[in-house]
Coordinates of C-alpha atoms in Angstrom, one line a residue:
M1 CA -30.2 165.9 138.5
G2 CA -26.2 166.7 137.4
S3 CA -25.0 167.3 133.8
P4 CA -25.3 164.1 131.4
I5 CA -22.3 161.7 130.4
V6 CA -20.7 162.4 128.2
L7 CA -19.1 160.2 125.4
G8 CA -16.1 162.0 123.0
I9 CA -14.8 159.7 120.0
E10 CA -11.9 161.4 118.3
S11 CA -10.5 159.9 114.8
S12 CA -9.0 162.5 113.0
C13 CA -5.5 161.2 112.3
D14 CA -3.7 157.8 113.3
E15 CA -5.5 158.0 116.8
T16 CA -8.7 156.2 118.2
G17 CA -9.5 158.0 121.5
V18 CA -12.7 157.4 123.3
G19 CA -12.5 160.1 126.6
L20 CA -16.4 160.0 129.4
V21 CA -16.5 163.3 130.8
R22 CA -19.4 164.9 133.2
D23 CA -19.2 168.0 134.7
G24 CA -15.4 168.8 133.8
R25 CA -13.9 165.8 135.6
L26 CA -12.8 163.5 132.7
L27 CA -14.7 160.3 133.6
G28 CA -11.9 157.5 131.8
H29 CA -10.3 157.4 128.7
A30 CA -8.7 155.4 126.2
V31 CA -6.9 155.3 123.5
A32 CA -5.3 153.3 120.6
S33 CA -2.2 154.1 118.0
S34 CA -2.2 153.2 114.8
M35 CA 1.6 155.1 114.5
A36 CA 3.9 152.1 114.3
E37 CA 2.0 151.1 112.1
H38 CA 2.9 154.4 109.5
A39 CA 6.2 154.3 111.0
R40 CA 7.9 152.4 107.8
F41 CA 6.8 154.9 105.6
G42 CA 7.9 158.3 107.2
G43 CA 4.5 159.7 108.1
V44 CA 1.1 158.7 108.4
V45 CA -1.1 157.2 105.5
P46 CA -4.5 157.7 105.2
E47 CA -6.1 154.0 104.0
I48 CA -3.9 152.7 106.7
A49 CA -5.3 155.1 110.0
S50 CA -8.9 154.3 108.5
R51 CA -9.0 150.7 108.9
A52 CA -7.0 151.2 112.3
H53 CA -9.4 153.3 113.5
L54 CA -12.5 150.1 112.0
H55 CA -10.5 147.6 114.3
A56 CA -9.9 149.6 117.1
L57 CA -13.4 151.8 118.0
R58 CA -14.9 148.8 119.9
P59 CA -12.2 147.9 121.8
V60 CA -11.1 151.1 122.6
L61 CA -15.1 151.9 123.9
G62 CA -15.0 149.2 125.7
Q63 CA -11.9 149.6 127.4
A64 CA -12.8 153.7 128.1
L65 CA -16.0 151.9 129.4
D66 CA -14.4 149.6 131.9
G67 CA -12.0 151.7 133.4
A68 CA -14.7 154.6 134.2
G69 CA -17.0 151.1 135.5
L70 CA -20.1 153.0 133.3
R71 CA -22.1 150.8 131.5
L72 CA -22.7 152.4 127.4
S73 CA -26.8 153.0 128.6
D74 CA -25.1 155.3 131.1
I75 CA -24.2 157.7 128.3
G76 CA -26.2 160.5 128.2
A77 CA -24.6 162.5 125.2
V78 CA -22.3 161.9 122.3
A79 CA -19.6 163.7 121.0
V80 CA -17.2 163.1 117.7
T81 CA -15.2 164.9 115.8
T82 CA -16.2 166.5 112.8
G83 CA -13.0 167.8 111.3
P84 CA -10.3 169.2 110.3
G85 CA -8.4 165.7 109.8
L86 CA -8.3 162.4 107.0
S87 CA -11.4 162.1 105.5
G88 CA -11.9 158.2 105.9
A89 CA -10.5 158.6 109.3
L90 CA -13.5 161.1 110.6
Q91 CA -15.7 159.2 108.6
V92 CA -15.0 155.7 111.1
G93 CA -15.4 158.4 113.6
L94 CA -18.2 159.8 113.2
A95 CA -20.6 156.7 111.5
G96 CA -19.5 155.3 114.9
A97 CA -20.5 158.0 116.8
K98 CA -24.0 158.8 115.3
G99 CA -24.8 154.7 115.5
I100 CA -24.2 155.3 119.4
A101 CA -26.2 158.2 119.5
Y102 CA -29.2 157.5 117.8
A103 CA -29.3 153.7 119.7
L104 CA -29.0 155.1 122.9
G105 CA -31.7 158.3 122.1
V106 CA -29.4 161.0 123.1
P107 CA -28.1 164.0 121.8
L108 CA -24.5 163.7 119.4
H109 CA -22.2 167.4 118.7
G110 CA -20.3 167.9 116.1
V111 CA -16.7 168.6 117.4
H112 CA -13.5 170.9 116.4
H113 CA -10.6 169.0 116.8
L114 CA -8.2 171.9 117.5
A115 CA -11.3 173.7 120.5
G116 CA -10.7 170.2 121.3
H117 CA -7.1 170.4 122.2
V118 CA -7.5 173.6 123.8
A119 CA -10.9 171.8 126.2
A120 CA -8.0 169.3 127.0
D121 CA -6.5 172.1 129.6
T122 CA -9.9 172.1 131.7
L123 CA -9.8 168.4 132.6
A124 CA -6.9 169.0 134.1
H125 CA -6.8 172.9 135.3
G126 CA -10.7 173.6 135.5
P127 CA -12.3 176.2 133.2
L128 CA -10.2 177.9 131.4
P129 CA -9.7 181.8 132.4
D130 CA -11.8 184.4 130.3
P131 CA -10.0 185.8 127.9
C132 CA -6.8 183.8 127.6
V133 CA -4.3 183.1 124.7
V134 CA -3.8 179.7 123.8
L135 CA -1.0 178.4 121.2
I136 CA -1.7 175.5 120.0
V137 CA 1.1 173.3 118.7
S138 CA 0.7 170.0 116.5
G139 CA 1.9 168.1 113.8
G140 CA -1.1 169.9 111.5
H141 CA -2.0 172.9 113.3
T142 CA 0.0 176.2 115.4
S143 CA -2.1 178.9 115.3
L144 CA -2.3 181.7 118.2
L145 CA -5.4 182.1 119.6
L146 CA -7.9 184.8 121.7
V147 CA -10.3 182.3 123.5
R148 CA -13.4 184.2 125.8
D149 CA -16.1 181.3 126.2
L150 CA -15.2 177.8 124.2
A151 CA -18.5 176.5 124.3
R152 CA -20.4 180.0 123.4
D153 CA -17.8 182.6 122.1
P154 CA -16.3 182.9 118.3
I155 CA -12.3 182.3 118.6
R156 CA -10.5 184.7 117.3
H157 CA -7.3 184.8 115.5
L158 CA -4.7 186.2 116.7
G159 CA -2.0 184.4 114.3
D160 CA -1.7 181.2 112.3
T161 CA 0.8 178.5 110.0
L162 CA 1.4 180.0 107.2
D163 CA 3.2 176.4 105.5
D164 CA 4.5 174.1 107.8
A165 CA 4.0 173.7 111.4
A166 CA 6.2 172.5 114.1
G167 CA 5.3 169.3 114.5
E168 CA 5.0 169.3 110.7
C169 CA 8.8 170.9 110.7
F170 CA 10.2 168.4 113.4
D171 CA 9.0 165.4 111.7
K172 CA 10.4 166.9 108.2
V173 CA 13.5 167.6 109.7
A174 CA 14.0 164.2 111.5
R175 CA 13.6 162.5 108.4
V176 CA 16.6 164.0 106.9
F177 CA 18.5 164.3 110.1
G178 CA 18.0 160.4 109.9
L179 CA 15.6 160.2 112.7
P180 CA 12.6 157.8 112.5
Y181 CA 9.2 158.8 112.4
P182 CA 7.4 160.5 114.7
G183 CA 10.3 163.7 114.9
G184 CA 9.2 165.1 117.1
P185 CA 10.0 162.8 120.2
A186 CA 13.4 161.4 118.2
I187 CA 14.4 165.4 117.8
D188 CA 13.7 166.1 121.8
R189 CA 15.9 162.7 122.7
T190 CA 18.4 163.6 120.3
A191 CA 18.9 167.0 121.5
R192 CA 19.4 166.1 125.1
T193 CA 23.2 165.8 124.6
G194 CA 23.3 168.1 121.6
D195 CA 24.4 172.7 121.6
P196 CA 21.5 174.7 121.7
R197 CA 23.5 177.5 119.8
A198 CA 25.7 175.4 117.7
V199 CA 23.7 176.4 114.8
P200 CA 22.6 179.7 114.0
F201 CA 19.4 178.8 112.2
P202 CA 16.8 181.6 111.5
R203 CA 13.4 182.5 113.6
P204 CA 10.4 183.2 111.5
L205 CA 8.8 185.9 110.9
P206 CA 9.8 187.6 114.6
G207 CA 7.2 190.9 113.6
S208 CA 4.1 189.0 113.4
Y209 CA 2.2 186.3 115.6
D210 CA 1.6 184.3 112.3
F211 CA 4.2 181.1 112.1
S212 CA 5.6 180.2 109.3
F213 CA 8.4 176.7 110.2
S214 CA 9.4 176.1 106.3
G215 CA 12.1 178.6 105.6
L216 CA 12.9 176.7 109.6
K217 CA 12.9 173.0 107.9
T218 CA 15.1 174.5 105.1
A219 CA 17.3 175.8 106.7
A220 CA 18.0 173.1 108.7
A221 CA 17.8 170.5 105.9
R222 CA 21.1 172.7 103.8
W223 CA 22.5 172.4 106.7
A224 CA 22.6 168.4 106.9
E225 CA 23.3 168.6 103.5
G226 CA 26.6 171.2 103.8
H227 CA 28.2 167.7 105.6
A228 CA 28.8 165.1 103.4
G229 CA 30.9 163.1 102.9
R230 CA 31.5 164.0 107.1
E231 CA 29.5 162.9 110.4
L232 CA 26.5 164.9 110.7
P233 CA 26.2 166.5 114.2
V234 CA 22.5 165.5 115.4
A235 CA 22.9 166.0 118.9
D236 CA 23.4 169.6 117.9
G237 CA 21.1 170.2 114.8
A238 CA 18.4 168.9 117.0
A239 CA 19.2 170.8 119.9
A240 CA 19.8 174.3 117.6
L241 CA 16.4 173.4 115.7
Q242 CA 14.4 172.9 119.2
E243 CA 15.6 175.7 120.6
A244 CA 14.7 177.6 117.2
V245 CA 11.2 176.2 117.3
A246 CA 10.7 176.8 121.1
D247 CA 11.9 180.4 121.3
V248 CA 9.5 181.3 118.5
L249 CA 6.8 180.0 119.8
S250 CA 7.4 181.1 123.1
R251 CA 8.4 185.0 122.9
K252 CA 5.3 185.0 120.1
A253 CA 2.9 183.8 122.9
V254 CA 4.2 185.7 125.7
A255 CA 4.2 189.4 123.6
A256 CA 0.4 188.2 122.3
C257 CA -0.9 187.7 126.2
A258 CA 1.2 191.4 126.6
E259 CA -0.2 193.2 124.3
H260 CA -3.7 191.6 125.0
G261 CA -3.3 192.5 128.9
V262 CA -4.0 188.5 129.2
G263 CA -2.9 186.8 132.1
T264 CA -3.0 183.2 131.3
L265 CA -1.2 181.4 128.7
V266 CA -2.6 177.7 127.7
V267 CA -0.1 175.7 125.5
V268 CA -1.9 172.2 124.1
G269 CA -1.3 169.7 120.7
G270 CA 1.2 167.5 120.8
V271 CA 4.4 169.9 120.6
A272 CA 3.1 171.1 123.9
A273 CA 4.5 167.6 125.1
N274 CA 8.7 168.7 123.8
S275 CA 10.3 169.6 126.8
R276 CA 12.4 172.4 125.3
V277 CA 8.8 174.0 124.4
R278 CA 7.0 173.6 127.9
A279 CA 10.3 174.8 129.4
L280 CA 11.4 178.4 127.9
T281 CA 7.3 179.2 127.7
E282 CA 7.6 178.4 131.2
E283 CA 10.7 180.6 132.0
R284 CA 9.4 183.4 129.7
C285 CA 5.9 183.3 131.6
R286 CA 7.4 183.9 134.7
A287 CA 9.3 186.4 133.7
A288 CA 6.3 188.2 132.2
G289 CA 3.8 187.8 135.7
V290 CA 2.2 185.5 133.2
E291 CA 0.1 181.6 134.0
L292 CA 1.2 179.1 132.1
R293 CA -1.7 175.9 132.1
V294 CA -0.3 172.8 130.3
P295 CA -1.9 169.7 129.8
P296 CA -0.6 166.6 131.4
M297 CA 1.6 164.9 129.2
E298 CA -1.2 162.2 127.9
L299 CA -3.8 164.8 127.1
C300 CA -1.7 166.8 124.7
T301 CA -1.7 164.6 122.1
D302 CA -4.8 163.2 120.1
N303 CA -7.2 161.3 122.2
G304 CA -10.8 161.1 123.0
A305 CA -11.3 162.8 126.1
M306 CA -10.9 166.4 124.9
I307 CA -13.4 165.6 122.4
A308 CA -15.4 164.5 125.3
A309 CA -14.4 167.7 127.1
V310 CA -15.9 170.3 124.6
G311 CA -19.0 168.3 124.6
D312 CA -19.5 168.2 128.2
L313 CA -19.1 172.6 127.4
L314 CA -21.7 172.3 125.1
V315 CA -24.7 170.4 126.5
R316 CA -24.0 172.1 129.5
A317 CA -24.2 175.2 127.7
G318 CA -27.4 174.8 125.7
A319 CA -26.0 174.1 122.5
E320 CA -28.2 173.3 120.3
P321 CA -27.0 169.4 118.8
A322 CA -26.0 168.5 115.9
P323 CA -28.8 167.9 113.0
L324 CA -29.2 164.5 111.5
D325 CA -27.5 164.6 108.9
V326 CA -24.1 166.0 110.2
S327 CA -21.2 165.6 108.1
I328 CA -17.2 166.0 108.2
D329 CA -15.5 168.7 106.9
P330 CA -11.8 167.4 106.6
S331 CA -10.0 170.9 106.3
A332 CA -12.6 173.1 108.6
P333 CA -11.2 176.3 109.5
L334 CA -11.2 177.1 113.6
E335 CA -14.7 179.0 114.3
Y336 CA -16.2 177.4 116.8
A337 CA -15.7 175.0 119.3
A338 CA -18.8 173.4 117.4
L339 CA -18.6 171.7 114.3
H340 CA -21.4 170.6 112.7
P341 CA -20.8 170.6 108.5
V342 CA -24.0 168.8 106.4
P343 CA -23.5 167.7 103.2
A344 CA -24.1 170.2 99.4
R345 CA -27.4 170.4 98.3
A346 CA -27.7 169.3 94.9
V347 CA -29.3 172.2 93.0
A348 CA -32.5 171.7 90.7
A349 CA -31.8 173.3 87.1

């Protein structure tokens, strides 16, 4: 008999995702986004996100099961994002996952959201090479990792976000440029008609594997302010900003592969969908003899399939399920793929 079918639930931000994975194969998934509800506020509103998850979880679960031709009783394990993310949003997903797992009498596994992004690539390209370098680029996180066995080994951080992440930089600069939310796709679209050499934006922290995009964001804002009373050449600004971000990300990732003798780079997260980040990274990997793996666009943004993928790896590795009182950790550091925080115990006087 093969491995059980793993149901994955993702609710860390503004996407409600459910995925179904067995033995590394994606059986089906569905996603509902509340992004349109946040757009008029220029960013995610936690309370709106939480309520949207409450309304969406059951329909999305039904869509994923129907798409896979499965029934809820076919599920053999449940995996859920337990952090990091918005507290209320995480609680909705965890409550749903606990209810399903306990009703079916199947194990529950807590999953670190960022490990989910890493595992998303396995659904398209098979098992991760051991070792590989992983670049995570999303709205709130930019990290450069050395990954071995994702289900068993600790994850080594080569570099991390010190302030604004790449996606956050895109969102904030897009607002300054008068572009809609979310900023990443808007910057990408607008940059197509611009000159990436038009503005000499800085490349932050050139001698480190850490990332800092706050200064780049400020430089873009100052450049826009310098056009007060004149038409802002938004396409040029967008193209130059995108080029700076892509240059920093790809240069550091390829350098890390060379330094650690790793032949495969995996780029994941929402910003991995950016056309220039993909193109420049592919160009530099080819020149360095490094294999580049990037998940399909639908698996780059938050989704339940990636959480199910981690759950599937944990189940097949014989990992211990989460304790009954597993909780959430909205600011959990990425140390292992499994994340089983429990509430702090009161200390008797």
